[in-house]
Structures are given as structure tokens and as C-alpha cells.
XYZ file of C-alpha atoms in Angstrom:
598
model
C 77.492 160.830 91.643
C 78.129 157.424 92.320
C 75.155 156.705 90.472
C 76.929 157.959 87.253
C 79.955 156.251 87.720
C 77.958 152.752 88.242
C 76.184 152.805 84.531
C 77.253 151.097 82.079
C 78.516 153.382 78.788
C 78.019 152.767 75.056
C 81.817 152.573 74.516
C 82.020 149.452 77.260
C 78.952 148.017 75.732
C 81.115 147.506 72.068
C 84.021 146.729 74.385
C 82.783 143.757 76.243
C 80.063 142.764 73.797
C 80.790 144.218 70.201
C 84.144 142.896 70.015
C 83.854 138.923 71.308
C 80.785 138.947 68.645
C 83.202 140.508 65.832
C 85.811 137.700 66.545
C 83.115 135.383 66.480
C 82.234 136.416 63.201
C 86.028 136.364 61.559
C 86.112 132.407 63.330
C 84.812 131.203 59.993
C 86.915 132.834 57.625
C 90.222 132.544 59.026
C 88.841 128.676 59.682
C 88.062 128.587 55.995
C 91.811 129.930 55.575
C 93.518 127.804 57.613
C 91.315 124.545 56.403
C 92.221 125.643 52.599
C 96.051 126.179 52.921
C 96.059 123.208 54.482
C 94.272 121.384 52.355
C 96.041 123.567 49.163
C 99.542 122.174 51.019
C 98.766 118.706 50.672
C 97.447 118.410 47.320
C 100.450 120.054 46.005
C 102.139 117.666 48.027
C 100.661 115.018 46.341
C 100.904 116.500 42.911
C 105.076 116.659 43.466
C 104.988 113.111 44.471
C 103.097 112.007 41.496
C 105.778 114.376 39.097
C 102.230 116.268 37.880
C 102.971 119.157 36.645
C 99.561 121.188 37.622
C 98.565 124.404 38.874
C 96.733 124.815 42.356
C 95.168 127.642 43.448
C 93.145 128.299 46.675
C 89.958 130.410 47.473
C 90.505 130.823 51.095
C 87.048 132.436 51.559
C 85.079 130.102 49.756
C 87.217 127.217 51.145
C 87.279 125.944 47.495
C 90.610 124.514 45.755
C 90.754 124.648 42.099
C 93.289 122.612 40.242
C 94.211 122.157 36.639
C 96.019 119.369 35.687
C 97.457 118.358 32.295
C 95.418 115.212 30.091
C 97.511 112.882 28.166
C 97.338 110.365 25.357
C 99.654 108.215 25.798
C 101.568 105.155 24.391
C 104.221 102.303 25.004
C 107.783 103.229 23.948
C 109.609 101.705 21.200
C 110.528 98.090 22.673
C 114.160 98.270 21.093
C 115.514 101.429 21.552
C 114.061 102.743 24.866
C 114.186 98.757 26.134
C 115.498 100.439 29.715
C 112.301 101.542 30.331
C 110.226 99.593 28.496
C 110.947 96.827 30.694
C 110.459 98.526 33.960
C 107.795 100.030 36.287
C 107.969 103.595 36.346
C 110.120 105.235 39.415
C 107.227 107.833 40.888
C 104.306 105.849 40.542
C 101.103 108.437 41.284
C 98.421 107.544 43.719
C 95.903 110.013 42.640
C 92.828 107.799 41.747
C 92.453 108.019 37.822
C 96.499 107.922 37.740
C 96.964 104.385 37.366
C 98.655 104.463 34.376
C 101.827 106.301 35.648
C 102.570 103.115 36.557
C 104.568 102.262 33.582
C 106.302 104.367 31.611
C 104.782 106.028 28.863
C 105.341 108.262 25.634
C 103.332 110.987 26.585
C 101.569 113.980 24.275
C 99.862 116.943 26.097
C 96.215 117.308 24.688
C 95.336 120.022 26.673
C 93.844 120.562 30.582
C 90.967 119.683 33.006
C 89.929 121.834 35.514
C 88.269 120.624 38.718
C 87.446 122.324 41.773
C 87.521 120.532 45.279
C 87.029 121.412 48.524
C 88.913 118.099 50.403
C 91.876 116.540 49.237
C 90.383 113.061 49.083
C 88.242 114.706 46.129
C 91.430 115.096 43.897
C 91.449 113.287 40.800
C 93.748 112.837 37.963
C 92.543 112.946 34.598
C 92.679 109.833 32.772
C 95.103 109.232 29.648
C 93.662 107.859 26.343
C 95.379 105.231 24.583
C 94.564 102.758 21.829
C 93.314 99.941 23.202
C 95.109 97.813 20.597
C 98.243 99.186 22.026
C 97.546 98.717 25.470
C 96.840 95.103 25.064
C 99.715 94.758 22.968
C 102.148 96.007 25.612
C 100.774 94.528 28.909
C 100.760 90.773 27.207
C 104.048 91.598 25.837
C 104.693 92.345 30.127
C 103.259 89.010 30.640
C 99.645 89.370 31.234
C 96.857 87.202 30.758
C 93.983 87.609 29.069
C 90.803 86.266 31.271
C 88.117 84.947 28.651
C 85.229 85.751 30.545
C 86.062 89.113 31.350
C 86.263 89.853 27.136
C 83.115 87.774 26.862
C 81.262 89.858 29.246
C 82.935 93.023 27.453
C 82.092 92.167 24.105
C 78.425 91.165 24.981
C 77.564 93.754 27.687
C 80.101 97.070 26.267
C 79.803 100.055 28.576
C 77.585 98.010 31.024
C 79.675 95.772 32.146
C 80.285 96.011 35.558
C 82.707 97.681 37.221
C 86.161 96.000 38.321
C 85.657 93.200 35.585
C 89.110 92.092 34.872
C 90.384 91.837 31.350
C 93.949 90.546 32.207
C 95.451 89.044 34.988
C 98.579 88.960 36.563
C 101.474 86.691 34.858
C 100.352 83.581 38.134
C 96.513 84.385 37.335
C 96.020 85.123 40.802
C 95.640 89.204 40.533
C 93.961 91.482 37.924
C 96.022 93.893 35.939
C 93.468 95.408 33.712
C 90.173 96.241 35.042
C 86.786 97.772 34.205
C 86.868 101.496 35.593
C 83.995 104.089 36.751
C 83.195 106.055 33.679
C 83.163 109.837 35.883
C 86.082 110.910 33.456
C 85.598 108.798 30.336
C 83.044 110.934 28.524
C 81.389 107.894 27.015
C 84.556 106.038 25.980
C 85.274 102.333 27.620
C 87.294 103.095 30.773
C 90.371 101.090 32.104
C 92.389 100.782 35.092
C 95.772 99.329 35.281
C 98.107 97.970 38.031
C 101.413 95.674 38.035
C 103.227 94.433 41.248
C 107.119 93.686 41.017
C 106.424 90.739 42.881
C 104.852 89.591 39.432
C 108.099 89.309 37.393
C 108.508 90.469 33.378
C 109.039 88.902 29.995
C 112.753 90.377 28.951
C 113.453 91.555 25.794
C 114.198 88.153 24.488
C 110.695 87.288 24.405
C 108.466 87.233 21.438
C 106.772 90.416 21.155
C 102.706 90.509 19.678
C 102.226 90.475 16.450
C 105.402 88.127 15.995
C 105.645 84.676 15.237
C 108.221 82.378 15.736
C 108.975 79.671 12.866
C 110.844 76.393 13.325
C 113.145 74.819 10.426
C 114.398 71.632 10.584
C 117.595 70.574 12.442
C 118.465 67.698 9.594
C 117.881 69.459 6.351
C 116.416 72.694 5.439
C 114.073 70.670 2.866
C 112.284 67.505 3.406
C 114.186 63.634 2.612
C 114.401 63.730 -1.337
C 113.449 67.594 -2.304
C 116.699 69.411 -1.960
C 118.611 70.574 -4.692
C 121.805 69.434 -6.105
C 122.963 73.530 -5.892
C 122.097 73.763 -2.465
C 123.693 70.488 -1.590
C 127.229 71.986 -3.082
C 126.654 75.192 -1.339
C 126.583 72.988 2.050
C 129.706 71.465 0.813
C 131.364 74.744 -0.121
C 130.635 76.433 3.228
C 131.413 73.266 5.456
C 135.025 73.924 5.297
C 135.037 77.363 6.833
C 134.685 77.690 10.666
C 130.834 78.734 11.792
C 129.760 79.681 15.222
C 126.265 79.375 15.465
C 124.194 79.404 18.950
C 121.466 76.454 18.985
C 118.024 77.730 19.765
C 115.719 76.806 22.180
C 114.140 73.290 21.102
C 110.914 74.110 23.100
C 108.001 73.826 20.854
C 105.666 75.989 22.963
C 108.308 78.749 22.669
C 109.582 79.886 26.058
C 108.017 83.309 27.221
C 111.091 84.639 28.716
C 115.020 83.628 28.723
C 116.133 83.161 31.824
C 119.710 84.370 33.500
C 121.186 81.715 32.354
C 120.912 82.715 29.026
C 121.422 86.064 29.826
C 125.008 84.824 30.620
C 125.727 82.630 28.037
C 125.210 85.749 25.960
C 128.043 87.387 27.938
C 130.081 84.446 28.452
C 130.187 84.048 24.147
C 130.884 87.810 23.754
C 134.122 87.497 26.169
C 134.917 84.593 24.135
C 134.583 86.364 20.748
C 137.173 88.702 22.512
C 139.622 86.137 23.550
C 139.296 83.867 20.742
C 139.432 86.835 17.574
C 142.841 86.796 16.324
C 144.185 88.422 12.684
C 144.261 85.827 10.066
C 146.338 86.500 6.666
C 144.477 86.822 3.171
C 146.840 83.865 2.136
C 146.157 81.542 4.787
C 143.356 79.134 4.919
C 140.469 79.442 7.944
C 140.675 76.527 9.597
C 138.839 75.412 12.883
C 140.733 75.391 16.409
C 140.406 73.262 19.067
C 138.931 75.551 21.072
C 136.806 76.822 18.655
C 135.027 73.413 17.722
C 133.900 73.346 21.366
C 131.669 75.922 20.983
C 130.120 75.111 17.276
C 127.225 72.897 18.383
C 126.865 69.434 16.575
C 124.347 69.425 13.262
C 121.806 67.343 15.361
C 121.315 70.577 17.900
C 121.222 73.160 15.201
C 117.277 74.143 14.771
C 117.387 77.083 12.164
C 114.696 79.398 13.622
C 113.230 82.852 12.044
C 110.736 85.539 13.809
C 107.959 86.744 11.178
C 106.237 90.106 11.985
C 102.661 90.374 10.459
C 100.722 93.451 9.404
C 97.638 94.354 8.109
C 98.638 93.586 4.431
C 101.012 90.367 5.253
C 104.718 89.929 6.260
C 106.708 92.726 7.014
C 109.626 91.349 8.069
C 111.621 88.155 8.965
C 114.768 87.900 11.090
C 117.022 85.241 12.184
C 116.772 84.545 15.737
C 119.675 84.353 17.843
C 120.427 85.306 21.492
C 121.515 88.104 20.556
C 118.512 89.984 18.465
C 120.862 92.689 16.821
C 123.024 89.937 15.309
C 121.487 89.646 11.914
C 120.002 91.505 9.248
C 116.699 90.606 8.355
C 116.066 88.264 5.469
C 115.281 88.968 2.039
C 111.305 88.961 1.666
C 110.639 90.438 -1.823
C 108.834 87.114 -2.764
C 106.049 87.654 0.571
C 105.545 91.019 0.604
C 102.302 92.365 -0.230
C 100.539 95.876 -0.507
C 97.824 97.591 -1.738
C 98.690 97.693 -5.607
C 100.867 94.516 -5.382
C 98.542 91.567 -5.071
C 100.901 88.843 -4.371
C 99.031 85.396 -4.195
C 102.640 84.022 -2.659
C 102.869 86.402 0.640
C 98.733 86.390 0.728
C 98.742 82.602 1.204
C 101.704 82.655 3.039
C 100.069 85.289 5.869
C 97.041 83.202 5.516
C 98.620 79.952 7.046
C 100.881 81.826 9.217
C 97.975 83.507 10.835
C 95.796 80.479 11.069
C 99.221 78.408 12.484
C 99.367 81.447 15.157
C 96.040 82.145 16.493
C 95.942 78.381 17.561
C 99.238 78.031 18.874
C 101.459 80.965 19.810
C 99.181 84.096 19.573
C 95.576 85.335 20.342
C 96.405 89.116 18.730
C 96.853 89.350 14.945
C 96.811 92.102 12.626
C 96.042 90.598 9.015
C 92.909 89.461 8.370
C 92.785 86.090 5.928
C 90.447 87.057 2.621
C 87.238 85.874 2.740
C 87.440 83.894 -0.230
C 90.692 81.749 1.294
C 88.472 81.074 4.396
C 85.426 80.149 2.268
C 87.774 77.441 0.470
C 88.824 76.063 2.962
C 85.937 75.416 4.626
C 84.565 73.745 1.094
C 84.539 69.832 0.111
C 86.787 69.848 -2.620
C 88.698 67.355 -3.469
C 86.825 63.971 -4.343
C 88.171 60.773 -2.497
C 88.259 58.667 -5.671
C 90.793 60.877 -6.674
C 92.857 60.080 -3.510
C 92.885 56.409 -4.327
C 94.216 56.860 -7.719
C 97.403 58.856 -6.428
C 97.848 55.958 -4.171
C 97.201 58.029 -0.611
C 94.000 56.128 0.509
C 93.474 52.071 -0.138
C 90.090 52.005 -1.632
C 88.499 49.969 1.141
C 88.884 53.258 3.348
C 86.134 55.474 1.034
C 82.230 55.178 -0.155
C 81.658 52.717 -3.267
C 81.888 54.588 -6.164
C 83.848 52.339 -8.772
C 82.423 49.888 -11.133
C 83.388 46.180 -10.179
C 84.363 43.809 -12.691
C 84.630 40.161 -12.490
C 86.833 39.221 -15.512
C 88.075 35.533 -13.719
C 84.952 34.013 -15.035
C 85.058 35.275 -18.540
C 89.106 34.404 -18.431
C 88.189 30.748 -17.425
C 85.556 30.418 -19.941
C 87.869 31.691 -22.688
C 90.761 29.232 -21.729
C 88.478 26.425 -21.672
C 87.087 27.212 -25.194
C 91.040 27.700 -26.692
C 91.381 24.453 -24.993
C 88.377 22.814 -26.747
C 89.609 24.255 -30.031
C 93.073 23.032 -29.700
C 91.984 19.143 -28.722
C 89.854 19.105 -32.017
C 92.637 20.540 -34.170
C 95.473 18.197 -33.191
C 92.660 15.387 -33.302
C 92.435 16.460 -36.901
C 96.213 16.707 -37.603
C 96.355 13.173 -36.306
C 94.250 12.065 -39.186
C 96.348 13.842 -41.732
C 99.473 12.341 -43.807
C 102.883 13.333 -42.550
C 103.501 16.519 -45.257
C 99.650 17.742 -44.268
C 100.117 17.087 -40.814
C 103.345 19.378 -40.964
C 101.550 22.137 -42.267
C 98.283 21.553 -40.614
C 100.528 22.139 -37.370
C 102.346 25.503 -38.165
C 98.952 26.694 -39.430
C 97.369 26.020 -35.854
C 100.654 27.915 -34.190
C 100.392 30.587 -36.260
C 96.723 31.095 -36.010
C 97.020 30.703 -32.376
C 100.189 33.372 -32.195
C 97.676 35.463 -33.792
C 94.917 34.685 -32.001
C 97.130 35.707 -28.532
C 98.518 38.939 -29.906
C 94.185 40.062 -30.591
C 93.579 38.646 -27.131
C 96.778 41.491 -25.680
C 95.820 44.214 -27.895
C 91.899 44.007 -26.660
C 92.879 43.449 -23.107
C 95.187 46.708 -23.272
C 91.856 48.420 -24.925
C 89.789 47.085 -22.261
C 92.008 48.232 -19.512
C 92.684 51.485 -20.776
C 88.978 52.291 -20.961
C 88.535 50.630 -17.435
C 90.848 53.508 -16.579
C 89.713 56.383 -18.445
C 85.765 55.144 -17.018
C 87.739 54.519 -13.787
C 89.378 58.138 -13.607
C 85.701 59.389 -14.245
C 84.152 57.443 -11.712
C 86.831 59.158 -9.304
C 86.416 62.467 -9.655
C 82.696 62.302 -9.891
C 82.938 60.174 -6.404
C 82.031 62.120 -2.961
C 84.046 64.574 -2.051
C 85.634 65.059 1.262
C 87.030 67.969 2.933
C 90.287 69.232 3.312
C 91.258 68.061 7.028
C 90.828 65.028 5.748
C 92.613 65.514 2.747
C 95.254 66.513 5.135
C 95.269 63.941 7.210
C 95.043 61.095 4.474
C 98.265 63.132 2.415
C 100.312 63.236 5.891
C 100.235 59.236 6.724
C 101.404 59.760 3.196
C 104.143 61.673 2.999
C 104.926 60.441 6.352
C 105.175 56.529 4.516
C 107.192 58.225 1.531
C 109.910 59.946 3.795
C 109.134 63.001 2.607
C 108.665 64.167 6.499
C 109.740 63.319 9.706
C 107.399 60.429 11.367
C 107.485 62.942 14.912
C 105.884 65.583 13.043
C 102.109 66.254 13.426
C 100.071 68.513 11.131
C 100.969 72.376 12.855
C 104.705 71.254 13.009
C 105.102 70.556 9.182
C 102.859 73.503 8.710
C 105.705 75.479 10.692
C 108.460 73.512 8.384
C 106.947 74.472 5.428
C 106.606 78.433 6.254
C 109.912 78.373 7.340
C 111.048 76.916 3.904
C 108.553 79.253 1.933
C 110.389 82.287 3.658
C 114.324 81.074 2.811
C 113.417 79.190 -0.847
C 111.841 81.441 -3.105
C 111.567 78.831 -5.684
C 109.399 76.802 -3.147
C 106.630 78.800 -1.890
C 106.487 79.984 -5.777
C 105.722 76.358 -6.276
C 103.759 76.117 -3.269
C 101.304 78.984 -4.236
C 100.853 77.707 -7.398
C 99.505 74.163 -6.538
C 97.067 76.321 -3.959
C 95.559 78.542 -6.696
C 95.145 75.786 -9.194
C 93.529 73.763 -6.493
C 91.266 76.976 -5.626
C 90.686 77.425 -9.325
C 88.994 73.973 -10.435
C 86.997 74.104 -7.124
C 85.882 77.702 -7.935
C 85.287 76.274 -11.896
C 82.948 73.573 -11.153
C 85.224 70.550 -9.974
C 87.973 68.579 -11.390
C 88.600 67.584 -14.544
C 91.227 65.713 -15.771
C 93.526 67.996 -16.946
C 94.086 68.987 -12.823
C 94.108 64.878 -11.959
C 97.049 64.797 -14.048
C 98.642 67.704 -12.645
C 98.149 66.593 -9.276
C 99.622 63.270 -10.047
C 102.529 64.904 -11.617
C 102.925 66.916 -8.639
C 101.954 65.323 -5.896
C 103.895 66.025 -2.971
C 103.289 69.698 -3.806
C 99.686 68.875 -3.773
C 100.221 66.784 -0.347
C 102.016 69.840 1.424
C 99.328 72.303 -0.035
C 96.894 70.488 1.314
C 98.363 70.593 5.211
C 98.349 74.797 4.840
C 94.520 74.165 3.698
C 93.956 72.470 6.560
C 95.361 74.702 9.054
C 93.458 77.543 7.953
C 89.993 75.411 8.121
C 91.147 74.275 11.707
C 91.219 78.241 12.527
C 88.533 78.939 11.367
C 86.693 76.158 13.223
C 87.958 76.906 16.498
C 88.071 80.747 16.444
C 84.221 81.073 16.511
C 83.549 81.622 20.415
C 87.266 82.015 21.397
C 89.081 83.893 23.256
C 90.981 85.564 20.133
C 87.486 86.388 18.644
C 86.217 88.196 21.376
C 89.285 89.964 21.947
C 89.328 91.074 18.135
C 86.037 92.078 18.263
C 86.438 94.374 21.510
C 89.311 96.105 19.546
C 87.115 96.669 16.485
C 84.255 98.549 18.746
C 87.201 100.519 20.942
C 89.350 101.696 18.754
C 90.684 104.501 21.957
C 89.901 104.200 25.892
C 90.495 105.971 28.525
C 92.744 104.648 31.008
C 93.283 105.434 34.563
């Protein structure tokens, strides 16, 4: 009886052994459930923090978390209409890998979803956004980023094999990277990039010049060089000089400051306040006069530097607006004479866009839309003008050119002729002394009449000889060695300064800037300048300069000299572009139209 009570029964075995084993078997499931729920909660918290509209689901049995995140195509905001968001960082940037683009505010378009399965929260990846490479670079450069020449050179040469982390754009102080090469995990064969920006770096502001825009400054004293202003323009200026005119002087810096300072912004507010205080009703019958309170806000004429902003597109000039502290103050200028499209081949617009692109790529910007036509580039690189023509035009001293003209020694011939005439005159006078008085007087008159006829014949012969030599000299000048356009422009620039057509302090680029400014504001001047360039290109393409073209150049020498300045800038830009940062950047944008950013 006692023995049976001490024996272990089957239920006891199940209770003491089976239950613990069953608990041990359930523990992994419990662990997976707890860790999955904890990871799922952390993932959802990360999504909420980054304002991501994702769906997260957890498989507690297999310890797998499935996440669906949207994939976006993004683009920069409008620079003017959405300036508040454009010029500030995002309030809720995502810290999930692949979401560096959320540092900024963008226009977004949902292009689908991407599903990923992860075990732990640190495996979460945000899908990269797709963006146009040109739009991305324009936006970051507009904010103040600085290109890294070595980065774009490596990208152009190595393509997708460029090392991860290679910087393409640097911070405004050039100490840290803004745009770098990212891993290709989520790029689907496209270029993968990552971006970052620190609030400590600062940004440019809406007053700064955006990409694809060029600033052109006119002259402070007059709208045209000395000696070229029309009387009608002077009369118009005199008629408007009696009216009250309030203008804000432009910044004189030729390097075009990247942004306005706080003092300048304050100046805008002060100007607005002043306008509200000084506005007063003026009767129609009473003339407008300048009050003493108004005069102090009107800058002196020498301080006024009229400036315009030009936007250049694929086909040419798109718009031109006067520049002011308030960009909305003026309407766009009339540019019908400079517009070019696919159906309207306007040579005036083509030359303007080519010269403006050449000027901007060498001084103001590394991004440009317009491609200078191949025929203009070929024309700019040729040696086009004979050096002898510049001598005939009075631009160059003949001693500064290679020997090209025939040398004549007229002094010896004139001395012999003088000796011969003196000898004949002496013989005639001796014969006259031996004649009777009546015959002596008649012989004297005959001798004087003969000498006069010979003197007239000599003058006519000299005139014919000089005309023939001038014709021969012109032919020799046309056949003289040709100079390249840059050298021609250098001599023409000195000649223009000597003749007081331009300011002595202006260099080549400043002169071209003023010429382009005049082309925008003076359609007649733009047509005349373009006609000179077209004529120049035509005689170069037709085998060289002829007498008719030389006479045309001589008749409009100032316009020809101005045309040579524009052509020289195009030649300089072609020479400087090879192997430059601008060419590397343009080639990279041509290869990769769209990239993945994250």
C-alpha cells in the first residue's frame, strides 16, 4: 500500500516535466512577439518623426517587419512664389538612411511604393527620390553651394565607378561637403547622391542672382559711349529731367555679390516707409516739382548704374528685367528684337545670346542653357582680318605689323627732277639774256607758261601715281598676314579708348557688358552691331576681304571695333572652356539627366 503511494504517476510526469518543456517551447514565440512589437513600435516612431506616410506591419511568428514607403519624384519649389519655403530648411527632416533629401522643402509627386522586409529598426531604408540632375545642381548652387572641380572631373571620367563619398558640391565656406556620391543600393543603375546642409552655413537670399541669369550693368554717366548718343535721346532725357524721379543706386561691385546684407534689406523697408510718408495728392493742373525732402533720396547722376537681369534659355534670351532692391518694382523689358525660337532665326538674338553666354561662362556662372552655334565658334577661332587693314584704318602702326607693303624711295627721284628743272631754267635764262628786248619779253612769257604747264602736269602725274600706289597698298593690305580675333580686339580696344568712344578704365569684359546692355535697350544699335558681325562672317566664309568690304568697314569703323570685342569674348570663352569645371559639369548633366537623391 505504501509502495503504491510513493510511485510517480503519469499525470505527475506531465505536470513536472511536460509543462516546463511546453513553456520552454513557447518562449521563442513570446520573445519574437515582444521583440517584433518593440521593433515595430520603434519603426512607426521613426516614420512619424520624419513625417513619412508609410505602412508598417509585423509578423510576430517569423520576426519580420514589412514596411511600405512611398517613392517620390521631387523638384525645387518656385523661387519667387514659394520663397518662404525655398530659402529655409525643412522643419521635419528624416534621419532614416536614404532620406537626406528631406533636409529641404520640395515639390513632391508620388510615383509608387517600395516594400522592404527587415528584422531590426536599423535596417530601415527610406526610398531615394528621383530628381533632375540639372535642377538639383541649380537649386543647391542658388542656395550658395560651391562646386568641387576634382569631384566633377572624377565623375566625368569614372562614371558610376567613382568612390562613394566623393564630394561634388561644398559648403559656402568650402570646408564641408554638401552633395556627395552615395551607395548604389537603391539607385537602379542611376547615379546615387546624398545631400546635407547645416543651418550654420547660411544661405543666399532672394535678392541674389539665380542660375541661368546674368546681370548686365550699363554706364553710370550715359547710356551710350561718347559721340554716339542720338539727339532724340538727348531731347528725351532733357524733357524728363524736370520730373521727380526716385531711383535706388545699384551695387557697384563688378563681381556681383552673392547676396544682400541685412543693411540692404533694411534699406528696402526704409524706402517703403518713406514712400508712404511722402505720398501726397498732386493736382493735374500743378506741375510736379522736387521738394527738399525728395532730393535727398535721389542719388547723384554719377552714382546711377543702370542694371538689368537677363535669363538665357535653350534658344536664347527669355526675359530681361531692370534690377532694383524690389524685384517686383519693374515689368520686363521689351526684347522682341532679341527673341529667338525654332521658327524665327533672328541673327540679332543669336549673336546676343552667344556673346552673353561667353561672357557669363567666363565670369559669373558655370551653368548655362544656351549652346553657342558651331559656325559662330568656328568663326571666332579663325584668323580673319589682315593686319594691313588695321593699318589703313589707323588702328595699328605699320611698324607693329609684319612687313607687307612695298617701300618707295621718292626723295632721290624728286631731287633729280629738281636739279633737271634748275638746269633747264638756267639755260633758258642765259638764252633770254642774248635776245633783243622785244624777243626777250616774249621768250620770258613762253618760259613761264611752259614751267606752269610742266608743274600742272607734274601734279597730275603725282596724283595718278599716288592713287595707283594707294590702290596697290590696299591690295597688299588685303593680302597681308591675318591676325586672330583676340589680337584684333586688343588693338581696337586701344583705338576706341584713344578716340574717346569708351572709358579708359574699362577692360574687354566690361566693354562687352556695356555693349550687351545697349543691345537690350537700343534695338537700332543691336541691329547695326549684328549687321557688322554678319558682314564680317560673310566675307570670311566667302574667301576673304575684298575692296567693297574694306570700304564698308572704313565707313562704320566704330561699329566694326565694337563687333571685334564681342567676337573676342566668344573666342576667349572657347579657349578657356576646354578642361574647365564648367565643361565637366555640363558633360555630367548631359550624361545623367535624372539621379537618385537620398
